[in-house]
Short mmCIF file of C-alpha atoms in Angstrom, two decimals:
data_model
loop_
_atom_site.label_atom_id
_atom_site.label_comp_id
_atom_site.label_asym_id
_atom_site.label_seq_id
_atom_site.Cartn_x
_atom_site.Cartn_y
_atom_site.Cartn_z
CA MET Q 1 109.02 138.75 122.93
CA PHE Q 2 108.76 139.70 126.26
CA GLY Q 3 112.08 137.62 127.43
CA LEU Q 4 110.65 134.57 125.92
CA GLU Q 5 112.96 132.34 123.36
CA PRO Q 6 111.21 133.55 119.76
CA GLY Q 7 109.39 130.32 119.60
CA LEU Q 8 107.67 130.85 122.21
CA GLY Q 9 107.44 134.33 121.71
CA TYR Q 10 105.79 133.79 117.91
CA ALA Q 11 103.78 131.25 119.70
CA VAL Q 12 102.28 133.80 122.18
CA ALA Q 13 101.44 136.24 119.44
CA ALA Q 14 99.80 133.90 117.24
CA SER Q 15 97.35 132.86 120.28
CA LEU Q 16 96.61 136.52 120.97
CA ILE Q 17 95.66 137.34 117.00
CA LEU Q 18 93.84 134.01 116.52
CA GLY Q 19 91.84 134.42 119.66
CA VAL Q 20 90.73 138.20 117.53
CA TYR Q 21 90.09 136.12 114.72
CA LEU Q 22 87.99 133.54 116.80
CA PHE Q 23 85.81 136.04 118.29
CA CYS Q 24 85.57 137.62 113.80
CA ILE Q 25 84.15 134.85 112.92
CA LYS Q 26 81.32 134.76 115.76
CA ARG Q 27 80.46 138.54 115.87
CA TYR Q 28 80.60 138.89 111.47
CA PHE Q 29 80.51 135.85 109.97
CA SER Q 30 78.19 133.72 111.70
CA ASP Q 31 75.15 133.72 108.93
CA TYR Q 32 77.73 132.03 105.85
CA PRO Q 33 78.39 128.59 105.04
CA SER Q 34 81.50 127.31 106.73
CA THR Q 35 82.54 126.41 102.62
CA VAL Q 36 82.10 130.04 101.03
CA TYR Q 37 83.35 131.58 104.42
CA VAL Q 38 86.93 129.18 104.71
CA THR Q 39 87.18 129.70 100.83
CA VAL Q 40 86.79 133.59 101.26
CA THR Q 41 88.90 134.09 103.94
CA PHE Q 42 91.93 131.77 102.52
CA ALA Q 43 91.83 133.36 99.29
CA MET Q 44 92.14 136.76 101.05
CA SER Q 45 94.94 135.33 103.56
CA LEU Q 46 96.44 134.13 100.00
CA LEU Q 47 96.86 137.54 98.58
CA TRP Q 48 97.96 139.42 101.97
CA TYR Q 49 100.53 136.39 102.70
CA LEU Q 50 102.36 137.00 98.94
CA PRO Q 51 104.19 140.18 100.34
CA ILE Q 52 104.82 138.35 103.48
CA ALA Q 53 106.45 135.39 101.70
CA ALA Q 54 108.33 137.43 99.73
CA VAL Q 55 109.80 139.55 102.69
CA ALA Q 56 110.90 136.65 105.21
CA SER Q 57 111.66 133.87 102.52
CA ASP Q 58 115.53 133.55 102.13
CA GLY Q 59 115.61 131.01 100.12
CA GLY Q 60 114.17 128.56 98.01
CA LEU Q 61 111.02 126.60 98.27
CA LEU Q 62 111.72 123.27 99.29
CA PRO Q 63 114.37 121.80 100.82
CA ALA Q 64 117.51 119.79 98.70
CA GLY Q 65 115.74 116.14 98.53
CA PHE Q 66 112.81 116.88 99.55
CA GLY Q 67 110.71 113.66 97.72
CA ALA Q 68 107.30 111.13 98.07
CA PRO Q 69 107.69 111.31 102.17
CA GLY Q 70 107.29 115.03 102.14
CA VAL Q 71 104.40 114.96 99.53
CA GLY Q 72 102.45 112.68 102.10
CA MET Q 73 103.03 114.64 105.08
CA PHE Q 74 101.85 117.91 103.12
CA ALA Q 75 98.91 116.15 101.69
CA LEU Q 76 98.21 115.10 105.71
CA THR Q 77 98.96 118.38 107.37
CA VAL Q 78 97.10 120.69 104.65
CA GLY Q 79 94.27 118.27 103.92
CA GLY Q 80 93.65 117.88 107.69
CA SER Q 81 93.50 121.44 107.98
CA ILE Q 82 90.94 122.33 105.51
CA LEU Q 83 88.96 119.85 107.39
CA ALA Q 84 90.10 120.90 111.34
CA PHE Q 85 89.37 124.75 109.95
CA LEU Q 86 85.33 123.75 108.57
CA ALA Q 87 84.63 122.60 111.75
CA SER Q 88 86.07 125.11 114.08
CA PHE Q 89 84.05 127.00 111.93
CA ARG Q 90 81.05 125.62 112.08
CA ALA Q 91 81.00 124.97 115.55
CA ILE Q 92 81.81 128.32 116.87
CA ALA Q 93 79.11 129.35 114.02
CA VAL Q 94 76.13 127.33 115.65
CA GLY Q 95 77.33 127.81 118.99
CA ASP Q 96 78.50 130.08 121.52
CA VAL Q 97 82.12 131.12 121.14
CA SER Q 98 82.55 131.65 124.87
CA TYR Q 99 81.36 127.68 124.87
CA VAL Q 100 83.25 126.56 121.87
CA ALA Q 101 86.45 127.56 122.37
CA PRO Q 102 87.20 126.19 125.40
CA ILE Q 103 86.70 122.68 123.89
CA SER Q 104 88.12 123.23 120.49
CA LYS Q 105 91.65 124.29 121.83
CA ILE Q 106 92.35 121.10 124.02
CA VAL Q 107 94.31 120.07 120.67
CA ALA Q 108 97.44 119.65 123.10
CA VAL Q 109 95.43 116.65 124.52
CA PHE Q 110 95.51 115.03 120.89
CA VAL Q 111 99.38 116.61 119.76
CA LEU Q 112 100.85 114.67 123.18
CA PRO Q 113 100.20 110.93 122.44
CA ILE Q 114 100.38 111.23 118.64
CA GLU Q 115 104.26 112.70 119.61
CA LEU Q 116 104.81 110.31 122.11
CA VAL Q 117 103.88 106.87 119.95
CA PHE Q 118 105.27 108.15 117.37
CA LEU Q 119 108.30 110.50 117.59
CA ASN Q 120 109.75 109.05 120.65
CA GLU Q 121 108.74 112.31 123.35
CA GLN Q 122 109.52 111.91 126.48
CA LEU Q 123 106.03 112.52 128.86
CA SER Q 124 106.87 113.42 132.81
CA ALA Q 125 104.14 113.07 135.46
CA VAL Q 126 103.39 117.27 135.41
CA GLN Q 127 102.31 116.86 131.70
CA ILE Q 128 99.82 113.27 132.09
CA ALA Q 129 98.42 115.68 135.01
CA GLY Q 130 98.43 118.84 132.56
CA VAL Q 131 96.37 116.20 129.91
CA LEU Q 132 93.89 115.56 132.71
CA VAL Q 133 93.47 119.32 133.40
CA ALA Q 134 92.62 120.44 129.62
CA THR Q 135 90.52 117.70 129.74
CA ALA Q 136 88.35 118.75 132.94
CA ALA Q 137 87.72 121.80 130.23
CA VAL Q 138 85.14 120.32 128.46
CA TYR Q 139 83.37 119.11 131.83
CA VAL Q 140 83.65 122.65 133.00
CA ALA Q 141 82.40 124.38 130.19
CA ASN Q 142 79.59 122.26 130.17
CA TYR Q 143 78.29 122.76 133.59
CA GLU Q 144 75.05 123.87 134.68
CA PRO Q 145 73.57 122.25 137.73
CA GLY Q 146 72.22 119.14 137.83
CA LYS Q 147 73.65 115.08 138.05
CA LEU Q 148 77.83 114.76 137.96
CA LEU Q 149 77.62 113.12 134.69
CA ASP Q 150 75.52 115.81 132.90
CA PRO Q 151 77.87 118.31 131.35
CA PHE Q 152 79.90 114.39 129.51
CA VAL Q 153 76.31 113.29 128.28
CA ARG Q 154 75.96 117.15 126.61
CA ALA Q 155 79.12 117.27 125.28
CA VAL Q 156 78.14 113.97 123.59
CA HIS Q 157 74.85 115.54 122.22
CA SER Q 158 75.37 118.88 121.48
CA ARG Q 159 76.37 119.26 118.00
CA PRO Q 160 78.97 122.68 118.74
CA ALA Q 161 80.57 120.78 121.29
CA GLN Q 162 81.03 117.54 118.98
CA LEU Q 163 82.23 119.66 115.95
CA ALA Q 164 84.67 121.40 118.58
CA LEU Q 165 86.08 118.56 119.67
CA ALA Q 166 86.85 117.18 116.20
CA SER Q 167 88.49 119.84 114.98
CA ALA Q 168 90.96 119.55 117.93
CA ALA Q 169 91.15 115.90 117.20
CA ILE Q 170 92.40 117.20 113.93
CA PHE Q 171 93.94 120.12 114.51
CA GLY Q 172 96.21 117.51 116.58
CA VAL Q 173 97.42 115.91 113.79
CA VAL Q 174 97.73 118.78 112.10
CA ASP Q 175 100.42 120.82 114.69
CA VAL Q 176 102.55 117.47 114.60
CA GLY Q 177 102.77 117.96 110.42
CA LYS Q 178 103.87 120.62 111.10
CA ARG Q 179 106.54 120.36 112.64
CA VAL Q 180 107.25 117.33 111.11
CA LEU Q 181 107.61 119.20 107.56
CA THR Q 182 109.43 122.54 109.53
CA GLN Q 183 112.10 120.39 111.55
CA GLU Q 184 112.74 117.11 110.02
CA LEU Q 185 111.97 117.44 106.51
CA ARG Q 186 113.20 121.14 106.79
CA VAL Q 187 110.60 122.68 104.50
CA PRO Q 188 110.22 126.59 105.08
CA PRO Q 189 107.42 127.89 107.08
CA GLU Q 190 106.79 130.22 104.45
CA THR Q 191 106.16 127.38 101.63
CA PHE Q 192 103.86 125.09 104.17
CA ASN Q 193 101.22 128.12 104.40
CA LEU Q 194 101.58 129.52 101.03
CA VAL Q 195 99.87 125.75 99.70
CA LEU Q 196 97.89 126.18 102.69
CA PHE Q 197 96.34 129.11 101.53
CA ALA Q 198 96.26 128.34 97.85
CA ALA Q 199 94.79 124.77 98.36
CA VAL Q 200 91.82 125.31 100.81
CA PRO Q 201 89.88 127.95 98.17
CA LEU Q 202 91.07 125.37 95.20
CA THR Q 203 89.74 122.94 97.02
CA LEU Q 204 86.43 124.06 98.44
CA ALA Q 205 85.76 126.21 96.02
CA PRO Q 206 83.14 124.09 93.93
CA LEU Q 207 81.83 123.52 97.08
CA ALA Q 208 81.14 126.90 98.01
CA ALA Q 209 79.88 128.15 94.39
CA ARG Q 210 76.68 126.09 95.66
CA ARG Q 211 75.97 127.55 98.66
CA TRP Q 212 76.98 131.38 97.36
CA PRO Q 213 74.51 133.91 99.55
CA ASP Q 214 72.11 135.26 97.14
CA ARG Q 215 71.04 137.57 99.66
CA THR Q 216 71.28 141.91 98.56
CA GLY Q 217 74.69 143.01 98.27
CA GLY Q 218 76.49 139.60 100.50
CA VAL Q 219 80.03 138.70 99.86
CA ARG Q 220 80.91 141.61 98.43
CA SER Q 221 78.51 143.57 101.13
CA ASP Q 222 81.24 142.15 103.49
CA LEU Q 223 84.40 142.05 101.65
CA HIS Q 224 86.20 144.93 103.75
CA LEU Q 225 85.64 142.32 106.95
CA PHE Q 226 86.58 139.15 105.17
CA ALA Q 227 89.64 141.12 104.27
CA GLY Q 228 90.48 142.10 107.81
CA VAL Q 229 90.25 138.13 108.88
CA GLY Q 230 92.21 137.41 105.71
CA LEU Q 231 94.74 139.64 107.02
CA LEU Q 232 94.75 138.46 110.97
CA LEU Q 233 95.44 134.42 109.59
CA ALA Q 234 98.10 135.35 107.93
CA VAL Q 235 100.01 136.91 109.84
CA ALA Q 236 98.91 134.37 112.52
CA GLU Q 237 99.75 131.38 110.58
CA HIS Q 238 102.77 133.02 109.40
CA PHE Q 239 104.13 133.01 113.83
CA VAL Q 240 102.45 129.57 114.53
CA MET Q 241 104.85 127.99 111.67
CA LEU Q 242 107.53 130.12 113.07
CA ALA Q 243 106.95 128.64 116.52
CA PHE Q 244 106.90 125.01 115.27
CA SER Q 245 109.87 125.21 112.92
CA THR Q 246 111.83 125.59 116.54
CA LEU Q 247 109.46 123.96 119.52
CA SER Q 248 108.20 120.82 119.80
CA ALA Q 249 104.71 120.33 118.66
CA SER Q 250 104.03 119.37 122.66
CA LEU Q 251 105.23 122.86 123.60
CA ALA Q 252 103.93 124.76 120.66
CA SER Q 253 100.25 123.58 120.64
CA PRO Q 254 99.08 124.17 124.10
CA VAL Q 255 100.53 127.70 123.92
CA VAL Q 256 99.12 128.74 120.78
CA ASN Q 257 96.02 126.93 121.91
CA THR Q 258 95.97 129.65 124.22
CA GLN Q 259 93.40 131.71 121.94
CA ALA Q 260 90.90 130.33 123.71
CA VAL Q 261 91.51 132.61 126.91
CA VAL Q 262 91.22 135.80 123.93
CA ALA Q 263 87.87 134.43 122.58
CA VAL Q 264 85.85 133.92 125.50
CA LEU Q 265 86.45 137.34 127.27
CA LEU Q 266 85.56 139.14 123.68
CA GLY Q 267 82.71 136.58 123.45
CA GLY Q 268 80.67 137.30 126.92
CA VAL Q 269 81.98 141.15 127.22
CA VAL Q 270 81.44 142.08 124.07
CA LEU Q 271 78.47 139.34 122.95
CA GLY Q 272 77.16 138.93 126.59
CA GLU Q 273 77.02 135.02 126.21
CA GLU Q 274 74.93 133.30 128.73
CA ASN Q 275 77.29 131.31 131.01
CA PHE Q 276 79.93 133.31 131.00
CA ARG Q 277 81.83 132.95 134.41
CA VAL Q 278 81.30 129.13 134.28
CA ARG Q 279 83.19 129.18 130.40
CA LEU Q 280 86.21 131.73 132.31
CA VAL Q 281 86.25 128.96 134.58
CA ALA Q 282 86.56 126.15 131.47
CA ALA Q 283 89.14 128.50 129.28
CA ALA Q 284 91.03 128.68 132.88
CA PHE Q 285 91.47 124.38 133.19
CA ALA Q 286 92.35 124.58 129.65
CA ILE Q 287 95.12 127.16 129.91
CA ALA Q 288 96.31 125.70 133.11
CA GLY Q 289 96.47 122.63 131.59
CA VAL Q 290 98.61 123.37 128.35
CA THR Q 291 100.79 125.42 131.20
CA MET Q 292 101.44 121.67 133.03
CA ILE Q 293 102.26 120.46 129.59
CA THR Q 294 104.04 123.10 128.59
CA VAL Q 295 106.51 123.54 132.05
CA GLY Q 296 106.55 119.44 132.48
#
């Protein structure tokens, strides 16, 4: 894709699609309880992904010798994905997408230490600097004229910021898990996505049923919108897993999470969210940081 090696091309494609996906959450679904939104969207993604998996799969669903360690990694990665998606959706629902996106997408800040400690990845000086620059995005996203430390105080006490940071931390663990599953354990990308898209609605359905909207039309009236975001998510997650199957998480994760730029641009231009220029600078910090991580 555009001269990039395949893994990077998949990561870039995923980031563009996921940026639109984040915008759609805020534009069309912020009134829904997080459990209802995630349950219905992932069920739609599963329906879309079945033919994608059938076409893309070129072998068995699991490699020979797949055992207990793989099952444990699957449970950790899928379970973490559920928690991270819920936190991310809730953060966007209660906060401006152009505020939440730069914070929630500094996943590389968490990925790098995990790979460094557990997978013996080497961290260069440029990558360390990139982590610091990406972290600065949190400060800039919260900046308003005042005292120097006020943005950090706001981030600590802001519910959207707390949820966004939590989702970033969990996604950091999840992204490393995806790399381990697809590279070390040789699980096909299609297998992971099929399990993910099936496990999420099955796990959350009882909770979603308790908060099912009773307004006129409800989910049924928005079913076409759910089908649309379900398709976006299905295609994007397929590209994500293809990227993680060929790249280290330290490289794939920051590229995928440049989706924040797309979300910030759409949130500011289409929704007219406040402080757009400041948050665009925050997105630029995040992108600059992850770019340094990538090229370092």
